[in-house]
Coordinates of C-alpha atoms and ligand atoms in Angstrom, one line a residue:
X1 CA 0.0 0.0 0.0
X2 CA 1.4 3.2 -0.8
X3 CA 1.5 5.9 1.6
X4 CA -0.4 8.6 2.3
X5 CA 0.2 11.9 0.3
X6 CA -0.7 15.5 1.4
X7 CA -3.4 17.5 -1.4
X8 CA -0.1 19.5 -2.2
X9 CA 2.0 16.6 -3.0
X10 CA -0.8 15.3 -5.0
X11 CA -0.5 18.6 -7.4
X12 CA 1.1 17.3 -10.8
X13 CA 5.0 19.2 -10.1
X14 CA 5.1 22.6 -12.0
X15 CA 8.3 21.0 -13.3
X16 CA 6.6 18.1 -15.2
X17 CA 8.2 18.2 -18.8
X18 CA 6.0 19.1 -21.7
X19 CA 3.2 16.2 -21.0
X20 CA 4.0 12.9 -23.2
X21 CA 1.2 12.1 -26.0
X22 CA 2.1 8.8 -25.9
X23 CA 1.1 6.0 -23.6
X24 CA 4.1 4.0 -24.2
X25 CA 6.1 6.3 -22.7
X26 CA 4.8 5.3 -19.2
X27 CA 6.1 2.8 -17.7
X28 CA 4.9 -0.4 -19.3
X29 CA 5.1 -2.1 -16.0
X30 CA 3.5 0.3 -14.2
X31 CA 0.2 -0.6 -16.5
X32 CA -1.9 -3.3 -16.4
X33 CA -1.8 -4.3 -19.8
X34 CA 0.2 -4.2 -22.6
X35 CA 0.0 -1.3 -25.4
X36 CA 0.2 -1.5 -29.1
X37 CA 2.4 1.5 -29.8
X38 CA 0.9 4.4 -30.8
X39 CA 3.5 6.6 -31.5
X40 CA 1.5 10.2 -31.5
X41 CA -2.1 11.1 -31.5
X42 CA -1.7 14.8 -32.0
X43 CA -4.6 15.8 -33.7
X44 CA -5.4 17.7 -36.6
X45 CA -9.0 18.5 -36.4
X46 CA -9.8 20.2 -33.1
X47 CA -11.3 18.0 -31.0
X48 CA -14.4 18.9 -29.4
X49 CA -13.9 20.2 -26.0
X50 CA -15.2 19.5 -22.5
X51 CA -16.4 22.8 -20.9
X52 CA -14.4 21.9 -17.7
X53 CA -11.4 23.6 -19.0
X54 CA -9.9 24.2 -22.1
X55 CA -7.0 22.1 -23.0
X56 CA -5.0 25.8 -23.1
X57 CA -5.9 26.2 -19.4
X58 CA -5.1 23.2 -18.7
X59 CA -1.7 23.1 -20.1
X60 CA -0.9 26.6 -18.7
X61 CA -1.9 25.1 -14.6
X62 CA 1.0 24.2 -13.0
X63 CA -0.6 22.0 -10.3
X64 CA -4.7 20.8 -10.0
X65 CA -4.8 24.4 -7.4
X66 CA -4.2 26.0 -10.6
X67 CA -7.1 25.4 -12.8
X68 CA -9.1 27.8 -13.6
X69 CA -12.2 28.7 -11.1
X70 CA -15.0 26.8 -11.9
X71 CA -17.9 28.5 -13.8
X72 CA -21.7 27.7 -13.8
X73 CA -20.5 25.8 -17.0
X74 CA -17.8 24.1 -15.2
X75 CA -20.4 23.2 -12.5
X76 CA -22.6 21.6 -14.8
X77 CA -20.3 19.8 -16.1
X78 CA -18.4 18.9 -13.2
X79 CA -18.1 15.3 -13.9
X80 CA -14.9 15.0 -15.9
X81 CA -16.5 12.3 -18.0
X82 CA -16.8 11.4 -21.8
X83 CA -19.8 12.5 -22.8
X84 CA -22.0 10.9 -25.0
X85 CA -23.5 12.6 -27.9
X86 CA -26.5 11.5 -29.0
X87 CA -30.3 9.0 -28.6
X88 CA -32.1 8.3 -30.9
X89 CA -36.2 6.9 -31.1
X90 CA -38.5 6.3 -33.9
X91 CA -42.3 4.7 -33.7
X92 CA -44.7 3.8 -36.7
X93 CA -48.2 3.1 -36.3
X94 CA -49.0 4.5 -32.8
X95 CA -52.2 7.3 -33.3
X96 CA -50.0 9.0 -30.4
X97 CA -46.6 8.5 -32.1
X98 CA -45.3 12.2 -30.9
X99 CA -46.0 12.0 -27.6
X100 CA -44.4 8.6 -27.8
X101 CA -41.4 9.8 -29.0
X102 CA -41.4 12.7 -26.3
X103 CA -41.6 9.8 -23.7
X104 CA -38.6 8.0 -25.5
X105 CA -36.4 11.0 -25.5
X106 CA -37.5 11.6 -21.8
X107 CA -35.7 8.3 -21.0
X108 CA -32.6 9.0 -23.2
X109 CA -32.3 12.4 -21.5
X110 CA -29.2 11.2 -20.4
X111 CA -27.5 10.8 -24.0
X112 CA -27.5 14.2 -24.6
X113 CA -28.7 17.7 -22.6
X114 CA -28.1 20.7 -24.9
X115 CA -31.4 19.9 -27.5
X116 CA -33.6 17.7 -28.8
X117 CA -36.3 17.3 -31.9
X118 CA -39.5 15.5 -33.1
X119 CA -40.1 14.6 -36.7
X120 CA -43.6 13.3 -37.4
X121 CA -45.7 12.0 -40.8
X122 CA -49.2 12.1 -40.8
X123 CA -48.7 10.1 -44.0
X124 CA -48.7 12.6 -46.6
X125 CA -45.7 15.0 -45.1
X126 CA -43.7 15.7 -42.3
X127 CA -43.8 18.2 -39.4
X128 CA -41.0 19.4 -37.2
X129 CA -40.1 20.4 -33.9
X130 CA -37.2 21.5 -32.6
X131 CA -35.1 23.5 -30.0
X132 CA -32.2 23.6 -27.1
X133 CA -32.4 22.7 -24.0
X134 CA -34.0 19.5 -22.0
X135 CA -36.8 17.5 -23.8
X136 CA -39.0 18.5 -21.1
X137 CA -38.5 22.0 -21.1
X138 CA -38.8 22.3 -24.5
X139 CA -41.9 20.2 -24.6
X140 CA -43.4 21.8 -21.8
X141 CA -46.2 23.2 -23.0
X142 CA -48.7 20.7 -24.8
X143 CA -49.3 22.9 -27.6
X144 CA -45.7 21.9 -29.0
X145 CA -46.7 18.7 -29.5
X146 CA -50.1 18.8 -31.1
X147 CA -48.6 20.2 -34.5
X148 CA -46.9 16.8 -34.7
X149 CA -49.7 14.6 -36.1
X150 CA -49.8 11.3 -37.5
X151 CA -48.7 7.6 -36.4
X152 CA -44.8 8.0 -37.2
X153 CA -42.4 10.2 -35.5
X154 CA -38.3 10.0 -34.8
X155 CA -36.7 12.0 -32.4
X156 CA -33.2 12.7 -31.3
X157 CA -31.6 14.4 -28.1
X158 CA -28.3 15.8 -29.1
X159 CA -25.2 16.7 -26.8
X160 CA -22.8 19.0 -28.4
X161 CA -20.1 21.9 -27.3
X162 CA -20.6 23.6 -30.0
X163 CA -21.5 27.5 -30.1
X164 CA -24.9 28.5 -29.3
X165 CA -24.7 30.3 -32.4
X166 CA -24.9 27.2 -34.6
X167 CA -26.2 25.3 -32.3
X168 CA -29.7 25.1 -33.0
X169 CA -29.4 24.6 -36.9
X170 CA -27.5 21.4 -35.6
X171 CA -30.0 20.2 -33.5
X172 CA -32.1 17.2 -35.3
X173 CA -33.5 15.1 -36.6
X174 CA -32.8 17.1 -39.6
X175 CA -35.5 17.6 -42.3
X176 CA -35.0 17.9 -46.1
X177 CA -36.7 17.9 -49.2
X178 CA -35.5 15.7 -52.4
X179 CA -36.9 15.3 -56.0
X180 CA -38.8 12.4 -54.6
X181 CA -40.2 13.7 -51.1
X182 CA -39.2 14.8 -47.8
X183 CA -36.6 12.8 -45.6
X184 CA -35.5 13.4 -41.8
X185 CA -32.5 11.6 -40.1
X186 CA -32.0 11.1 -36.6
X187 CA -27.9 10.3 -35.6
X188 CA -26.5 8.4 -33.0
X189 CA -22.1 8.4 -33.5
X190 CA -19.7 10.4 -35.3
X191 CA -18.1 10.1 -39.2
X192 CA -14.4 9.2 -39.3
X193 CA -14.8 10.6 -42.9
X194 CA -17.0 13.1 -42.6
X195 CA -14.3 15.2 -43.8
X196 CA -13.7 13.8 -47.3
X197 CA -17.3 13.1 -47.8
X198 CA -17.8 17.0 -47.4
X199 CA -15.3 18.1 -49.3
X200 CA -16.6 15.5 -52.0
X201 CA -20.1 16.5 -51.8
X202 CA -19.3 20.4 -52.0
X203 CA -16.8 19.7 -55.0
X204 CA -20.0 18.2 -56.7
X205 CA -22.1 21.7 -56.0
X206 CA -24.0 20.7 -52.5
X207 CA -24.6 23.5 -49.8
X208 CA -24.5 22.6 -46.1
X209 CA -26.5 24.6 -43.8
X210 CA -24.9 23.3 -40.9
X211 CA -21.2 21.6 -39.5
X212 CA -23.0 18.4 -38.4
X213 CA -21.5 15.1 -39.9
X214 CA -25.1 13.6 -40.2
X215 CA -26.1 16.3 -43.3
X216 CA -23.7 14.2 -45.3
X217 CA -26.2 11.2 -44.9
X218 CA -28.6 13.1 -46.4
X219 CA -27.0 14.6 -49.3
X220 CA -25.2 11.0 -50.4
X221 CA -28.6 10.2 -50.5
X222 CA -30.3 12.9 -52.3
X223 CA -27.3 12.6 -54.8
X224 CA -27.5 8.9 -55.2
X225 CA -28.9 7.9 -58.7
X226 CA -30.2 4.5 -57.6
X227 CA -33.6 3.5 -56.8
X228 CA -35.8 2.8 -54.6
X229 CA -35.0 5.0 -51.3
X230 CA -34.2 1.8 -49.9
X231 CA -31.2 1.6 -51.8
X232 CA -30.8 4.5 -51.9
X233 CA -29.8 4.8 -48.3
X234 CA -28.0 1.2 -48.2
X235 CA -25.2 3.2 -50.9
X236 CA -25.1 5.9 -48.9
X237 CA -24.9 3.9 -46.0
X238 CA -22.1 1.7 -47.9
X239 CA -19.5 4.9 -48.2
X240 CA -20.1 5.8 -44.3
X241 CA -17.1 5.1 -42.2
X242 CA -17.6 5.1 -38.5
X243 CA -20.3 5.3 -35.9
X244 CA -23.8 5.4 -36.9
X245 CA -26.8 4.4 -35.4
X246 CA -29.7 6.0 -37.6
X247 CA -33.3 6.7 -37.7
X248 CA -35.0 7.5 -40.7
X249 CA -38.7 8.9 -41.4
X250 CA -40.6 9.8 -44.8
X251 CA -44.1 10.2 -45.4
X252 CA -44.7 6.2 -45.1
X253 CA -41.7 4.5 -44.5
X254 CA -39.7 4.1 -41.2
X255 CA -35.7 3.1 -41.6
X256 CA -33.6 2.3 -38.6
X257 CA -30.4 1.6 -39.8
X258 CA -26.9 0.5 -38.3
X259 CA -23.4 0.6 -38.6
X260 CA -21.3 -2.3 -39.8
X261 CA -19.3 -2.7 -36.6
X262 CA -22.6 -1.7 -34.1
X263 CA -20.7 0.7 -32.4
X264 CA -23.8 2.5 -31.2
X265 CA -26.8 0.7 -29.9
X266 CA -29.8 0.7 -31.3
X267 CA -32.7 -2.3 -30.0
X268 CA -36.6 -2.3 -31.7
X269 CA -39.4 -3.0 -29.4
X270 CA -43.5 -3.5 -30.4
X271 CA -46.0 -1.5 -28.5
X272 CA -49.2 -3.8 -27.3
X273 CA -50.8 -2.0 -30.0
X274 CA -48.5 -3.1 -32.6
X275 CA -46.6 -0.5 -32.5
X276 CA -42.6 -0.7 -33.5
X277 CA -40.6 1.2 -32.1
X278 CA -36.7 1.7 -32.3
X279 CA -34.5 3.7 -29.4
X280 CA -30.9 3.8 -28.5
X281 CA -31.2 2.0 -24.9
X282 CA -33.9 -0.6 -23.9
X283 CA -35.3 2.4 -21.1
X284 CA -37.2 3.8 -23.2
X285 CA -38.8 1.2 -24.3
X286 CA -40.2 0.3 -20.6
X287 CA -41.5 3.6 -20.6
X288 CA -43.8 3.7 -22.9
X289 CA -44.6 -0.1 -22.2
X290 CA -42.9 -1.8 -25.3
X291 CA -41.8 -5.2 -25.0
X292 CA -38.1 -5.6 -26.3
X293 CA -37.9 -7.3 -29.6
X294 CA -33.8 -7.5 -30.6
X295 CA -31.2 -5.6 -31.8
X296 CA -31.3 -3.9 -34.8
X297 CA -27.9 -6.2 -36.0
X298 CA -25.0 -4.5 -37.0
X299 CA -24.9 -3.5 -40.7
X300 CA -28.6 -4.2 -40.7
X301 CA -31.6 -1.5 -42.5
X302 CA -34.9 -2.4 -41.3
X303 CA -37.6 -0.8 -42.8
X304 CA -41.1 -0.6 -41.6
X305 CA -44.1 0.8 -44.1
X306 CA -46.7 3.0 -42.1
X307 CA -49.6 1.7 -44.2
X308 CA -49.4 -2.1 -43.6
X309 CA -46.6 -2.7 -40.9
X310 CA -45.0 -4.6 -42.9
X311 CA -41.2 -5.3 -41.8
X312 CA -38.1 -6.0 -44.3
X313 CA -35.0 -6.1 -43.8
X314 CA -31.4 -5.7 -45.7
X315 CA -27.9 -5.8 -45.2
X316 CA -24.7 -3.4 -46.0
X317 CA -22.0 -4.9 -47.0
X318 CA -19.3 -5.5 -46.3
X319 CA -19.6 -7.3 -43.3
X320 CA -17.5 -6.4 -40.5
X321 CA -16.8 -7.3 -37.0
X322 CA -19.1 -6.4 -34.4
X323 CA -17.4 -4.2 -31.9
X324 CA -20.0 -2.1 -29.6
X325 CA -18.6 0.3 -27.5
X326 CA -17.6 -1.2 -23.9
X327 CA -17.6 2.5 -22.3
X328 CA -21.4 2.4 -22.2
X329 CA -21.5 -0.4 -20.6
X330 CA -18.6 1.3 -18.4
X331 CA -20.7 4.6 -17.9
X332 CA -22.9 5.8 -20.5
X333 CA -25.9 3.3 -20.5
X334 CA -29.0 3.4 -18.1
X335 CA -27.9 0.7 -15.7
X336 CA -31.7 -0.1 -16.2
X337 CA -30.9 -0.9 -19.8
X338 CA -30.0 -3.7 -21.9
X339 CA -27.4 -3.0 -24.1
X340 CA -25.7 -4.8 -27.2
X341 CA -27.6 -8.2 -25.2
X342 CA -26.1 -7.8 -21.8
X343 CA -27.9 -5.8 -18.7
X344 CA -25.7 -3.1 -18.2
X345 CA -26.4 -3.2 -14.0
X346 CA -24.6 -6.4 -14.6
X347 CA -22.0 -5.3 -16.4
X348 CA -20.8 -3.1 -13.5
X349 CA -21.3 -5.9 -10.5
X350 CA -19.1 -7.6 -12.3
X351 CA -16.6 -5.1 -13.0
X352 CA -16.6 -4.2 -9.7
X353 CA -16.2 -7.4 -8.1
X354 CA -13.7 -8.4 -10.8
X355 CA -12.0 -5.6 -9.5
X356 CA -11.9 -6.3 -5.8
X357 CA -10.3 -9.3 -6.7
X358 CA -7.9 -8.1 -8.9
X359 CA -6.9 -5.2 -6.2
X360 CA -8.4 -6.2 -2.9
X361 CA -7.8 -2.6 -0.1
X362 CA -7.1 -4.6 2.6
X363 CA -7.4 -3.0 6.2
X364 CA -10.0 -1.2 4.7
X365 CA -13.7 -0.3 6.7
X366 CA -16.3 0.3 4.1
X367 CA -16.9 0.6 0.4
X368 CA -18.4 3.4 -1.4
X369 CA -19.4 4.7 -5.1
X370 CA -19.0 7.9 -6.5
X371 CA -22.7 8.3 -7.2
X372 CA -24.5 7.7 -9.5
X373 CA -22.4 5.6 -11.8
X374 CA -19.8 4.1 -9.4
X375 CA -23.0 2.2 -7.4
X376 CA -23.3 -1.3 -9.3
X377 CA -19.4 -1.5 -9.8
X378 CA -18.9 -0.7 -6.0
X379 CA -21.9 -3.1 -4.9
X380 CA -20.1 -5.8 -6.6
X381 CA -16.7 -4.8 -5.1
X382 CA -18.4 -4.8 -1.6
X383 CA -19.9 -8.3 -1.9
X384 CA -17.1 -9.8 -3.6
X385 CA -14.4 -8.4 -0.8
X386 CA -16.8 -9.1 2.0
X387 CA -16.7 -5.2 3.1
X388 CA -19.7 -3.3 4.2
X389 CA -21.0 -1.1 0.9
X390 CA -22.1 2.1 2.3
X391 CA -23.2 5.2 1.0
X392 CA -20.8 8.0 1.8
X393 CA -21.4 10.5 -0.4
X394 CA -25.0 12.0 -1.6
X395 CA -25.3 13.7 -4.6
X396 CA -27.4 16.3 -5.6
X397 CA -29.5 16.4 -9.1
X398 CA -30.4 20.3 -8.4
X399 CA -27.3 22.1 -9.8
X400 CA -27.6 22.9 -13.1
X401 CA -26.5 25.8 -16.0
X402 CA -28.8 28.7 -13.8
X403 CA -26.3 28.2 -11.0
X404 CA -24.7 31.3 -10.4
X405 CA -21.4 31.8 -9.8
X406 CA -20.7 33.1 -6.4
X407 CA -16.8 35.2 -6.0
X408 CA -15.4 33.6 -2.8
X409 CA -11.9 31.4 -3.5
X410 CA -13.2 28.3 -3.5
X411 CA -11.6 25.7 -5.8
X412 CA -13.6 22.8 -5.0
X413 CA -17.0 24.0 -5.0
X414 CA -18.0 22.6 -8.3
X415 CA -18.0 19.3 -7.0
X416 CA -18.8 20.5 -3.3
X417 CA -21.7 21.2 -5.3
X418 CA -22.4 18.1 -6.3
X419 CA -21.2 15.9 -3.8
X420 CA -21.9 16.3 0.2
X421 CA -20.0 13.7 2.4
X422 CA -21.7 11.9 5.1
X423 CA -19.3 12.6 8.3
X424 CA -21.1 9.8 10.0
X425 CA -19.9 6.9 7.5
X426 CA -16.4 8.2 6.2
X427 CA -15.2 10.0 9.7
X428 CA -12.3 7.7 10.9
X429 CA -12.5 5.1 8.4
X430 CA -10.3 3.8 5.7
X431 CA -12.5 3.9 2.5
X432 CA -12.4 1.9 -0.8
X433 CA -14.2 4.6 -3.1
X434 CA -15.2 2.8 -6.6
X435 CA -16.0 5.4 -9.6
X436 CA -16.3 4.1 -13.2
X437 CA -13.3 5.8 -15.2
X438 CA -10.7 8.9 -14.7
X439 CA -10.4 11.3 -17.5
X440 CA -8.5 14.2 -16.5
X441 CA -8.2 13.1 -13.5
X442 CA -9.1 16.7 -12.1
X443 CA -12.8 15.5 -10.7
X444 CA -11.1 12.3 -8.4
X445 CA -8.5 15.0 -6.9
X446 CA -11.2 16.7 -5.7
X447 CA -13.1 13.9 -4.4
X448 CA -10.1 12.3 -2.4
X449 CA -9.9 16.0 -0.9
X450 CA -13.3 16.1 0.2
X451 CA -13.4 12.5 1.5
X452 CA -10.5 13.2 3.6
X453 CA -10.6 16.9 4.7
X454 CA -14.5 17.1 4.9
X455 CA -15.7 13.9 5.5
X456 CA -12.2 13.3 7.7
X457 CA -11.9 9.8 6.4
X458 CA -8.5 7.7 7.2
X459 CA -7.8 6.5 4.1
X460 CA -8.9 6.4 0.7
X461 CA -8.4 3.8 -1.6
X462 CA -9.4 4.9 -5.0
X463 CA -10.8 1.8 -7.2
X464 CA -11.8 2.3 -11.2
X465 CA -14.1 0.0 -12.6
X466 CA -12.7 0.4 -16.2
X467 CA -8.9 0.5 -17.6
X468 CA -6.7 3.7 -17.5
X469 CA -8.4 5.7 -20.9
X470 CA -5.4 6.9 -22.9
X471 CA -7.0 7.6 -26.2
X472 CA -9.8 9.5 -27.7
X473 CA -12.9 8.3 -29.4
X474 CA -13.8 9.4 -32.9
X475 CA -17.0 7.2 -32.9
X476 CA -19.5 9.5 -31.4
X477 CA -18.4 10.4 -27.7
X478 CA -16.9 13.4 -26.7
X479 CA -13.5 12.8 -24.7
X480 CA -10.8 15.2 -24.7
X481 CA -7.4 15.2 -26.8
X482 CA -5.6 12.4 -25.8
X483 CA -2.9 14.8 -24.1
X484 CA -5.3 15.9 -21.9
X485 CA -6.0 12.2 -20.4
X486 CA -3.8 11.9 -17.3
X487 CA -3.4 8.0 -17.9
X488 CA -2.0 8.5 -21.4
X489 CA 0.3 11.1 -19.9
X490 CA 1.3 9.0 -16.3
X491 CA 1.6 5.7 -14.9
X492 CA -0.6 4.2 -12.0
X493 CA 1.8 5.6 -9.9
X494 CA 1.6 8.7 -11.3
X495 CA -2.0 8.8 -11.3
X496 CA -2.4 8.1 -7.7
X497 CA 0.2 11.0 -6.5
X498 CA -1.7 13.3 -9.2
X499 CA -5.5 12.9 -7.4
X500 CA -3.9 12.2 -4.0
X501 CA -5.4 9.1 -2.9
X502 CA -3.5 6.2 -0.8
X503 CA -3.5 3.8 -3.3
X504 CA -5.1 3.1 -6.7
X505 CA -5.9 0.7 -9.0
X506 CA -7.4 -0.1 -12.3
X507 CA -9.9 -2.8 -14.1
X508 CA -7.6 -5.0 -16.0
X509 CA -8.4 -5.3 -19.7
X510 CA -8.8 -8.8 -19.3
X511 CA -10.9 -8.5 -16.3
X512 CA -13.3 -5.7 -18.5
X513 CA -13.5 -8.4 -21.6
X514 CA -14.1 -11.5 -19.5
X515 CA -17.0 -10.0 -18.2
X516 CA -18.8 -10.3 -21.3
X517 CA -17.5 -13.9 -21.4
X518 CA -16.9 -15.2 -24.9
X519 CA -18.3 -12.3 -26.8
X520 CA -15.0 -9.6 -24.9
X521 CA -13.9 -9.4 -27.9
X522 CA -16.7 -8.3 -30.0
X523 CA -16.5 -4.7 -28.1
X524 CA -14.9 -1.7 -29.2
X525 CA -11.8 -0.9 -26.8
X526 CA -9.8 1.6 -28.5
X527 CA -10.1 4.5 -25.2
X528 CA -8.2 1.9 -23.5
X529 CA -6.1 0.5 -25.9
X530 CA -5.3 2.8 -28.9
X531 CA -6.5 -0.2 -31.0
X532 CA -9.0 1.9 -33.4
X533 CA -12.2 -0.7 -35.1
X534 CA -12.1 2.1 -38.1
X535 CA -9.0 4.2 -38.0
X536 CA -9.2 7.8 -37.6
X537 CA -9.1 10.0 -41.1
X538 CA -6.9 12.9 -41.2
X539 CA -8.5 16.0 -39.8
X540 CA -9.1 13.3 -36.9
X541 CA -5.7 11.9 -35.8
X542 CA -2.6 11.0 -37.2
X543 CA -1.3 7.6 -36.5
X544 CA -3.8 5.7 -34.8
X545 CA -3.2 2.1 -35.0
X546 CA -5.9 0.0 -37.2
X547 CA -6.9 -3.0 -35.1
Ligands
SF4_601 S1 -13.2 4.5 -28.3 FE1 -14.1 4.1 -26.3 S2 -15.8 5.5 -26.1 FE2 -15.3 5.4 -28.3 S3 -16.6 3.7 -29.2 FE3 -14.6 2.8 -28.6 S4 -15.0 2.1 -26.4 FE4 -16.6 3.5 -26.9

């Protein structure tokens, strides 16, 4: 066990050389797995940024102290997490299909804050609504919904960093009109090539009106000589590389469609009225009382016509692995969800008690998570260790953008904010403290602080329920440059003097894959491992390994 450290030798020393970009320059001993080289991830395109703190600020701090004071932004934000960018839902033949949708969206809340939309066909043409903010602010009022008529509808709740300025001409589904009727698209994952397909499209005479990837989609289509619509989006589909689970809505035709690889969920349910409905996690199907039907299968269209229900089906080519991404399993998904066939509250048990007996604390009292997401992973750590599981820290769900920013010097209050300990549980104890991942690292300093100074704990015994991330994704969730992640920059060691806790330790990769048994290695890994499913284009990142 390593000893204690002070919150001032935990600072990262002002004296740190310029911060490696590559993981192999930790030590490879010091990490629990082994890592493909990956020689330099600078990137090219700017990668979209957390509002924590720009990556500027970041590399001007010379020690954690030294971040900028947190904003209501910051606040907000606090979490220091990946951020997922998008949920999608569809529904055909539901007389209520908007307020279906609205319900759907409701449960995928969590996929994405900043703004949301609802497509609907009454069978002869579409009608739109859209707008930032929360799904039920915007749909508040119930006059908002009752323009949205018919028995088809997609929706889509978007999380981006974008300006505000553009930000609501990016929110979707987007709408369009085509030589042979109107079309909407609903997005769930990012383009690795959205780049080249841009610069192809515009070359050819096609106008964006706005810097989202998913427009592409439907100008390949619009431009696409072949016929039906069908195939139509199946060679669009075909010159996609990436991320994409997609909903698609005309006047009388529904299309869910999915990547090659799955990366993205996306499961179809029935309604007891017959009903079909498509959504990016199983939750939002229990909502609105839909039984779960499957997954739509990777490289899979579906189609479903509004006038007799009838379902077909059709495959991209070519066929490709399946790799779904393992981080929502980690922390993305519901934990009331099912996702890519496994229940993700199971997921986390196991990862958690995978994890106690990878890295048992022993000597320790109790075991707590870092709510919300560290609770299954610390459950199964407390069970599987034999430790009381106790809840040591409360969090609150009331502090959101309106907060305003007070002017006393206080670095911590963004996640004092957020988190209150319990002086009762933590006072005098030595605590094992599960949370799911560390990004920057800056969110679990804090937290160690306020066990131990606040909630005057012993001990703390940081345990992550995931591998050390040391790479960025490009299909579809927002994590910082890869410089900015403090395990692609330090070692365990390093890590655990950096957020000032008495000892850490990580899921294995092995630990993480055998907890999906013998499907491990059908999940996308690459924020772990460097190993990229589809290898970032330029204007993405330079030198990524292909798996
Ligand atoms: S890189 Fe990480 S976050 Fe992105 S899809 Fe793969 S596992 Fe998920």
């Amino acid at each position: 066990m390593a000893a204690a450290t002070s919150p001032a030798a935990a600072r990262r020393p002002s004296s740190s050389p310029v911060p490696s970009l590559c993981p192999s320059k930790a030590s490879p001993s010091s990490l629990p797995f082994p890592l493909r080289p990956c020689p330099n991830q600078l990137l090219l395109r700017s990668h979209r940024l957390h509002r924590v703190s720009s990556s500027a600020s970041f590399a001007a701090a010379s020690s954690f102290a030294d971040l900028p004071y947190p904003s209501s932004e910051d606040v907000f934000a606090f979490d220091d997490k990946p951020r997922e960018e998008c949920g999608v839902f569809a529904i055909v033949g539901d007389p209520e299909a908007a307020q279906m949708c609205y319900l759907g969206l409701h449960a995928l809340q969590h996929r994405g804050q900043e703004g949301a939309g609802i497509v609907s066909s009454d069978g002869a043409s579409l009608h739109s609504c859209t707008g930032l903010g929360l799904v039920s602010e915007l749909f508040s009022q119930a006059s908002k919904l009752e323009p949205l008529v018919g028995s088809a509808a997609i929706g889509h709740n978007r999380y981006s960093t974008a300006g505000a300025a553009s930000a609501l001409a990016n929110v979707q589904p987007f709408v369009a009109s085509y030589r042979f009727g109107q079309l909407a698209v609903a997005h769930n994952g990012n383009l690795v090539n959205y780049h080249s397909l841009r610069y192809e499209l515009e070359s050819r005479g096609s106008i964006f009106s706005t810097t989202s990837d998913t427009e592409v989609i439907l100008h390949l289509i619009a431009t696409s000589t072949t016929r039906p619509l069908l195939a139509r989006i199946i060679e669009a589909c075909e010159s996609l590389e990436g991320a994409y689970s997609l909903v698609l809505l005309t006047a009388d035709k529904l299309f869910a469609v999915r990547d090659p690889h799955g990366f993205r969920p996306l499961v179809m349910g029935r309604r007891p009225n017959g009903a079909i409905v498509f959504a990016s996690e199983t939750c939002a199907l229990d909502l609105i009382s839909a039984e779960y039907v499957r997954e739509v299968n990777p490289g899979e269209v579906v189609v479903v016509d509004s006038h007799d229900m009838s379902i077909n089906t059709s495959c991209l080519l070519p066929k490709k692995p399946r790799k779904g991404c393992v981080f929502e399993h980690v922390y993305f998904a519901l934990p009331n969800s099912v996702v890519f066939g496994h229940p993700v509250h199971a997921s986390r048990y196991n990862f958690g008690a995978a994890l106690a007996r990878e890295s048992p604390a022993p000597g320790a009292d109790i075991v707590i998570p870092v709510p919300d997401s560290g609770f299954f992973a610390a459950l199964g750590f407390a069970e599987a260790s034999g430790l009381p599981f106790r809840q040591g820290l409360i969090r609150s769900h009331y502090v959101g953008r309106s907060f305003i920013e007070p002017n006393q010097e206080e670095r911590n209050l963004a996640v004092k904010l957020k988190l209150a300990p319990i002086y009762g549980i933590l006072e005098g104890k030595s605590v094992v403290v599960i949370d799911d991942s560390i990004v920057r690292g800056t969110t679990s300093s804090k937290i160690v602080q306020l066990i131990k100074n606040t909630g005057k704990a012993r001990e703390v015994h940081m345990r992550i329920a995931s591998p050390p991330i040391i790479s960025s994704c490009y299909y579809g969730v927002d994590t910082p440059r890869a410089e900015e992640l403090i395990s692609n920059r330090l070692d365990v060691e390093g890590v655990r003097r950096a957020i000032g806790s008495d000892s850490l330790a990580f899921l294995s990769l092995e630990s993480l894959r055998a907890a999906f048994g013998k499907e491990g290695h059908m999940f996308c890994d690459a924020c772990f491992t460097c190993r990229y499913p589809v290898p970032p284009r330029k204007h993405d990142a330079v030198n990524a390994v292909e798996e």
